[in-house]
Amino acid sequence: MEQINQKAFAIDSASLLFLSTIQKNHTNSFRFSMTLTEEICPEILQKAVDNIYRRFPTIIAGFHPGFFHYTQVPASAPPRVQQDPGILHTMEKAEIHNCAYRVLYRKNTIAIEAFHALTDGFGAISSITTLAAEYLRIKAKVLIPHNSALPDPQQEPVPEETSDAYLHYQAGAPLLVPSRYSYQLPGDVPSVHGVRIFQRRLPTKALLDASRKHGVSMTVLLSTLMAEAVMELQHKHAAGKKHKPVRIMIPMDLRKMFPSHTLRNFVLYALPTLEPQDQCLPLQERLHNFKHQIQTQLERSRLASIMAYNVRTQQAWYFRFIPWALKSLCLRIGYRIFGGSNSCMTITNLGNVQLPEEMRPYVTDFEVMLTPRAKSPYNFSILSYNGTSTINISRFGESTELEERFFRKLSHILETI
């Protein structure tokens, strides 16, 4: 394992963008947390981190800059567990360099916070689940079976886990998805004081029943209702002005369509759009419009062509030999003009997490949070566990008007089932 753990990995096309858009007061990060039945012992949690950190050389890692590119480098030592100081504080430059993966504890809760360039939701869930399983093995003598999503920390990483799956599945004519401006939500700028969270816990069955009643997925239902709430906010704050479309960014775990055991980023996005004139359509039409857009944008051949564009651009000789400082500047400007304005919010649904049966008596809650965006300072995440779906809307700023509008709409839908 030592040999694998010393390897430096080339960054993937998703990491390239996350690294180029780092700001002094903002890093694109996420947080996963598990609440256990007993108070966390920090000494045992540290032992668990010590035991598992080498098993995740691309997740418990940092990023080292070079003249032409960054490399993803396994942490030289296990991260030290910290008492949780708050939610999703900006990562310092030294953290991103040495280990962009935090392990935190508070009362009964274990949490990890990670810079998104390291991994996606699948990899993050795998790492925190393995950490919690090792903690329970040491503290409660619970033996939990391992699998591809919960790897054995005593074994060496499987090469596919550390591979760049975008390289393997990119195919066809490269496709550049055209950018289109979306209404941007008002709000405060990123703050060193952290993130505010508006949270609701709802029965998963009720959300699924409401979605099925309308013939759509839970993700389609939630993203459509949120787009409507954003559009209403635009009507209020931009009265008398020409209204803009509202675009929601919806990540898709590509492993569902392109089989892979990679623990690195392997995600692309759909961008369904609510047009200003669509507000007058019946709810059912708006829902099916979003459903159709998402299905069309997430067709397998289209996704392979988008991967082809991203990978071949990154590998082009003229791109590879541009100094990183200039490359980063160009990417940052391009993202500011096109990418950052391409949608107003990300809605990520991690689905229903199934823990091994041996772990379930010890885990009462499981949830995910995203950092708000820097320019349109909201984000939305949902994870379901043990019959409960936890929705977290993160933001910079005081106002809860958007969240209240969204949950009024959702409550009305749930009351009709």
XYZ file of C-alpha atoms in Angstrom:
417
model
C 0.000 0.000 0.000
C 2.927 2.339 0.661
C 3.893 2.313 -3.017
C 0.398 3.212 -4.197
C 0.004 5.829 -1.484
C 3.110 7.713 -2.639
C 1.830 8.114 -6.185
C 0.825 11.528 -7.472
C -2.288 11.483 -9.652
C -3.089 13.688 -12.615
C -6.180 15.787 -11.874
C -9.392 15.027 -13.762
C -11.435 17.492 -15.819
C -13.799 18.234 -12.903
C -10.905 18.953 -10.525
C -9.395 21.307 -13.090
C -12.377 23.642 -12.827
C -12.695 23.459 -9.031
C -9.009 24.297 -8.597
C -9.099 27.207 -11.020
C -12.076 28.855 -9.290
C -10.754 28.901 -5.709
C -11.325 32.251 -4.009
C -9.886 33.669 -0.806
C -13.214 33.360 1.030
C -14.773 30.522 -0.927
C -13.934 26.942 -1.845
C -16.389 24.562 -3.454
C -16.780 22.005 -0.658
C -19.310 19.621 0.788
C -20.032 18.076 4.160
C -21.355 14.609 5.039
C -22.273 13.758 8.605
C -23.409 10.660 10.505
C -25.087 10.829 13.883
C -24.472 7.802 16.104
C -26.339 6.577 19.155
C -23.498 7.435 21.570
C -21.189 10.399 22.097
C -18.082 10.363 19.915
C -14.750 9.521 21.519
C -12.162 11.678 19.687
C -9.231 9.395 20.569
C -10.952 6.373 19.016
C -12.056 8.459 16.042
C -8.414 9.441 15.477
C -7.386 5.769 15.584
C -10.036 5.030 12.957
C -8.711 7.847 10.730
C -5.154 6.525 11.192
C -6.319 3.073 10.075
C -8.253 4.095 6.960
C -6.503 7.128 5.492
C -4.104 5.161 3.283
C -7.081 3.320 1.769
C -8.259 6.551 0.107
C -5.154 8.038 -1.554
C -7.161 10.255 -3.919
C -9.704 11.420 -1.310
C -7.613 12.002 1.810
C -5.229 14.023 -0.294
C -4.049 17.472 -1.273
C -3.193 19.317 -4.477
C 0.349 20.343 -5.368
C 0.848 23.092 -7.937
C 3.382 22.796 -10.715
C 4.400 25.165 -13.469
C 1.940 23.620 -15.949
C -0.577 21.724 -13.827
C -1.677 20.526 -10.402
C -1.260 16.965 -9.172
C -3.432 15.163 -6.638
C -1.146 13.820 -3.895
C -2.076 11.485 -1.015
C -1.798 13.083 2.421
C 1.597 12.386 3.980
C -0.055 11.819 7.372
C -3.603 11.176 8.567
C -5.654 14.330 9.187
C -6.091 15.235 12.838
C -9.664 15.057 14.054
C -11.083 18.389 15.169
C -13.966 19.431 17.357
C -16.507 20.775 14.897
C -16.105 24.589 14.817
C -19.023 25.230 12.481
C -20.297 24.329 9.069
C -18.301 24.492 5.843
C -15.700 27.109 6.669
C -13.492 28.119 3.753
C -10.437 25.914 3.259
C -7.102 27.648 3.611
C -4.396 27.342 0.974
C -2.318 25.100 3.249
C -5.249 22.708 3.704
C -5.811 22.401 -0.026
C -2.095 21.726 -0.469
C -1.628 19.175 2.336
C -5.014 17.555 2.933
C -8.262 19.023 1.638
C -10.272 16.576 3.755
C -11.371 17.375 7.309
C -12.610 14.960 9.975
C -14.791 16.629 12.614
C -16.841 15.562 15.624
C -19.508 17.141 17.796
C -21.477 15.298 20.486
C -22.806 12.171 18.699
C -21.844 13.256 15.179
C -18.939 12.384 12.901
C -18.547 14.697 9.896
C -16.193 14.996 6.966
C -15.728 18.127 4.867
C -13.951 17.856 1.538
C -12.895 20.110 -1.298
C -14.966 19.006 -4.301
C -11.870 18.599 -6.502
C -11.062 15.447 -4.472
C -14.177 13.421 -5.134
C -17.949 13.426 -5.619
C -20.832 12.240 -3.448
C -20.157 8.543 -4.094
C -16.539 8.794 -2.982
C -17.428 10.946 0.020
C -20.088 8.485 1.211
C -17.644 5.612 0.750
C -14.989 7.365 2.844
C -17.216 8.451 5.734
C -18.974 5.075 5.837
C -15.626 3.273 5.991
C -14.477 5.692 8.708
C -17.625 5.116 10.780
C -17.390 1.336 10.300
C -13.782 1.354 11.527
C -14.769 3.557 14.499
C -17.522 1.090 15.448
C -15.141 -1.859 15.001
C -12.712 -0.333 17.510
C -15.228 1.106 19.979
C -18.121 -1.360 19.890
C -16.336 -4.444 18.473
C -18.808 -4.479 15.568
C -17.632 -6.434 12.533
C -19.058 -4.897 9.374
C -18.705 -6.657 5.986
C -16.843 -4.743 3.293
C -17.820 -4.236 -0.336
C -16.976 -1.937 -3.270
C -18.755 0.997 -1.604
C -17.292 0.232 1.839
C -13.733 -0.949 1.138
C -11.592 -2.909 3.582
C -8.998 -0.505 5.050
C -6.550 -3.407 5.441
C -6.398 -3.969 1.681
C -4.586 -1.939 -0.945
C -6.645 0.440 -3.105
C -7.975 -1.197 -6.253
C -6.466 0.551 -9.303
C -9.941 1.313 -10.697
C -10.760 3.280 -7.520
C -8.000 5.771 -8.268
C -8.578 5.908 -12.027
C -9.968 8.834 -14.029
C -13.205 7.335 -15.369
C -13.780 10.307 -17.670
C -10.803 9.077 -19.720
C -12.252 5.582 -20.036
C -15.752 6.533 -21.166
C -15.221 9.644 -23.285
C -16.344 8.811 -26.826
C -17.827 10.236 -30.003
C -17.646 13.720 -31.430
C -16.731 16.230 -28.694
C -19.750 18.241 -27.560
C -19.459 21.688 -25.998
C -22.684 22.470 -24.179
C -23.609 26.074 -25.007
C -23.882 28.420 -22.072
C -27.054 30.350 -21.364
C -27.615 33.020 -18.744
C -29.810 32.199 -15.767
C -31.318 34.561 -13.223
C -28.918 34.869 -10.296
C -30.253 34.902 -6.766
C -29.427 37.902 -4.605
C -27.541 37.357 -1.379
C -24.464 38.110 0.681
C -20.916 37.432 -0.478
C -19.013 34.432 0.945
C -18.032 34.905 4.559
C -15.274 33.466 6.731
C -17.952 32.978 9.388
C -19.371 29.978 7.577
C -22.682 28.951 6.117
C -26.303 29.185 7.243
C -28.451 26.079 6.819
C -32.233 25.861 6.461
C -33.161 22.252 7.166
C -36.293 20.128 6.909
C -36.678 16.409 7.594
C -39.540 14.727 5.763
C -40.751 11.130 5.413
C -39.136 9.640 2.318
C -42.323 7.739 1.531
C -44.370 10.940 1.384
C -41.913 12.527 -1.060
C -41.843 9.409 -3.224
C -45.650 9.089 -3.184
C -46.051 12.733 -4.235
C -43.518 12.287 -7.037
C -45.142 9.095 -8.322
C -48.567 10.705 -8.236
C -47.284 13.251 -10.773
C -45.319 10.687 -12.789
C -41.879 12.162 -12.061
C -38.854 11.442 -9.891
C -38.236 13.110 -6.540
C -35.411 15.127 -8.120
C -37.728 16.446 -10.852
C -40.403 17.377 -8.306
C -38.001 19.238 -6.014
C -36.104 21.023 -8.796
C -39.320 22.191 -10.493
C -40.729 23.576 -7.240
C -37.453 25.304 -6.447
C -37.293 26.847 -9.934
C -40.797 28.233 -9.370
C -39.790 29.679 -5.987
C -36.738 31.332 -7.587
C -38.882 32.720 -10.415
C -41.289 34.230 -7.870
C -38.361 35.817 -6.060
C -37.204 37.300 -9.358
C -40.677 38.795 -9.934
C -40.421 40.453 -6.525
C -36.834 41.730 -6.751
C -36.790 42.571 -10.456
C -40.251 44.082 -10.837
C -40.578 46.057 -14.043
C -37.498 44.452 -15.613
C -37.340 41.799 -18.294
C -37.392 38.467 -16.498
C -34.705 35.875 -17.153
C -34.976 32.093 -17.303
C -34.260 30.102 -14.150
C -31.812 27.239 -14.651
C -31.122 24.570 -12.042
C -27.943 22.466 -12.135
C -28.616 18.795 -11.372
C -25.596 16.490 -10.958
C -25.798 12.912 -12.192
C -23.591 10.141 -10.835
C -22.262 8.702 -14.097
C -21.638 5.309 -12.447
C -25.358 4.621 -12.909
C -24.860 4.635 -16.679
C -21.120 3.973 -17.097
C -20.100 1.169 -14.693
C -17.104 2.195 -12.616
C -15.652 1.768 -9.145
C -13.718 5.031 -9.252
C -13.710 7.030 -6.037
C -12.750 10.217 -7.864
C -15.120 12.700 -9.469
C -17.381 11.056 -12.039
C -20.316 13.420 -12.446
C -21.930 15.507 -15.191
C -24.925 17.827 -15.036
C -28.348 18.481 -16.469
C -29.535 22.092 -16.677
C -33.342 22.136 -16.868
C -34.786 25.603 -17.445
C -37.976 27.331 -16.348
C -38.804 30.072 -18.855
C -40.633 33.185 -17.606
C -43.652 32.378 -19.812
C -43.868 28.835 -18.374
C -45.200 30.179 -15.096
C -48.704 30.211 -16.551
C -48.603 26.485 -17.404
C -50.328 23.941 -15.140
C -48.058 22.280 -12.585
C -48.251 18.934 -14.375
C -46.919 20.459 -17.597
C -44.097 22.222 -15.783
C -43.108 18.976 -14.076
C -43.090 16.979 -17.293
C -41.230 19.742 -19.072
C -38.434 19.492 -16.479
C -38.561 15.685 -16.697
C -38.167 15.755 -20.481
C -35.293 18.249 -20.350
C -33.396 16.180 -17.785
C -33.918 12.915 -19.648
C -32.790 14.456 -22.939
C -29.704 16.073 -21.447
C -28.662 12.878 -19.641
C -28.745 10.543 -22.645
C -25.755 8.222 -22.672
C -24.315 9.243 -26.040
C -24.602 12.936 -25.177
C -22.792 12.464 -21.877
C -19.983 10.515 -23.594
C -19.581 13.375 -26.092
C -19.423 15.971 -23.284
C -16.748 13.866 -21.576
C -14.901 13.720 -24.910
C -14.880 17.516 -25.158
C -13.667 18.006 -21.592
C -10.985 15.305 -21.761
C -9.641 16.197 -25.217
C -9.478 19.883 -24.363
C -7.525 19.093 -21.204
C -5.172 16.774 -23.138
C -4.620 19.088 -26.116
C -0.942 19.985 -26.464
C -1.629 23.711 -26.545
C -3.606 23.449 -23.292
C -1.123 21.202 -21.506
C 1.786 23.553 -22.129
C 0.085 26.744 -21.002
C 1.519 27.741 -17.584
C -0.917 27.007 -14.765
C -1.171 30.650 -13.679
C -2.345 31.671 -17.143
C -4.490 28.572 -17.556
C -6.179 29.211 -14.221
C -6.792 32.868 -15.090
C -8.434 31.935 -18.404
C -10.588 29.243 -16.788
C -11.589 31.593 -13.979
C -12.643 34.323 -16.415
C -14.492 31.820 -18.581
C -16.290 30.395 -15.561
C -17.216 33.868 -14.327
C -18.660 34.845 -17.714
C -20.255 31.543 -18.703
C -20.173 28.773 -16.078
C -21.079 30.733 -12.962
C -24.034 32.399 -14.658
C -25.223 29.213 -16.373
C -27.512 28.292 -13.441
C -28.648 29.784 -10.159
C -28.362 26.770 -7.886
C -27.272 23.149 -7.705
C -29.779 20.582 -6.485
C -28.012 17.349 -5.596
C -30.029 14.308 -4.555
C -27.825 11.539 -3.185
C -30.795 9.189 -3.034
C -31.446 6.568 -0.381
C -28.254 5.478 1.384
C -28.215 1.835 2.434
C -25.773 1.055 5.219
C -24.770 -2.519 6.074
C -27.267 -4.124 8.419
C -24.615 -4.382 11.144
C -24.183 -0.562 11.175
C -27.815 0.498 11.208
C -28.476 0.079 14.976
C -25.638 2.534 15.646
C -26.455 5.239 13.034
C -29.532 7.392 13.622
C -29.015 10.065 10.958
C -27.080 10.707 7.750
C -27.029 13.994 5.839
C -25.194 16.113 3.267
C -24.617 19.866 2.831
C -23.034 21.896 0.020
C -21.282 25.230 0.203
C -23.439 27.995 -1.275
C -22.280 29.450 -4.567
C -19.997 32.454 -4.515
C -22.100 34.635 -6.853
C -25.600 33.176 -6.505
C -25.225 32.258 -2.862
C -27.509 29.251 -2.367
C -27.277 25.480 -2.825
C -29.616 22.568 -2.162
C -28.879 18.997 -1.085
C -30.953 16.012 -0.055
C -30.069 12.576 1.269
C -32.446 9.843 2.443
C -31.673 7.362 5.196
C -33.803 5.042 7.309
C -37.127 6.407 6.018
C -36.264 10.101 6.441
C -35.163 12.555 3.767
C -33.083 15.467 5.048
C -33.192 18.577 2.869
C -30.511 21.199 3.513
C -30.587 24.575 1.759
C -27.314 26.404 2.380
C -26.855 30.133 1.925
C -24.784 33.193 2.714
C -26.988 35.871 4.245
C -29.893 36.276 6.644
C -33.029 36.058 4.502
C -34.972 32.776 4.500
C -37.572 33.956 1.975
C -36.533 31.519 -0.761
C -36.596 28.523 1.566
C -39.993 29.496 2.960
C -41.470 29.862 -0.528
C -40.091 26.487 -1.580
C -41.337 24.596 1.474
C -44.806 26.175 1.217
C -45.020 24.780 -2.311
C -43.740 21.385 -1.232
C -46.110 21.263 1.767
C -49.051 21.977 -0.528
C -48.030 19.085 -2.802
C -47.626 16.704 0.145
C -51.037 17.659 1.548
C -52.709 16.511 -1.670
C -51.421 12.913 -1.659
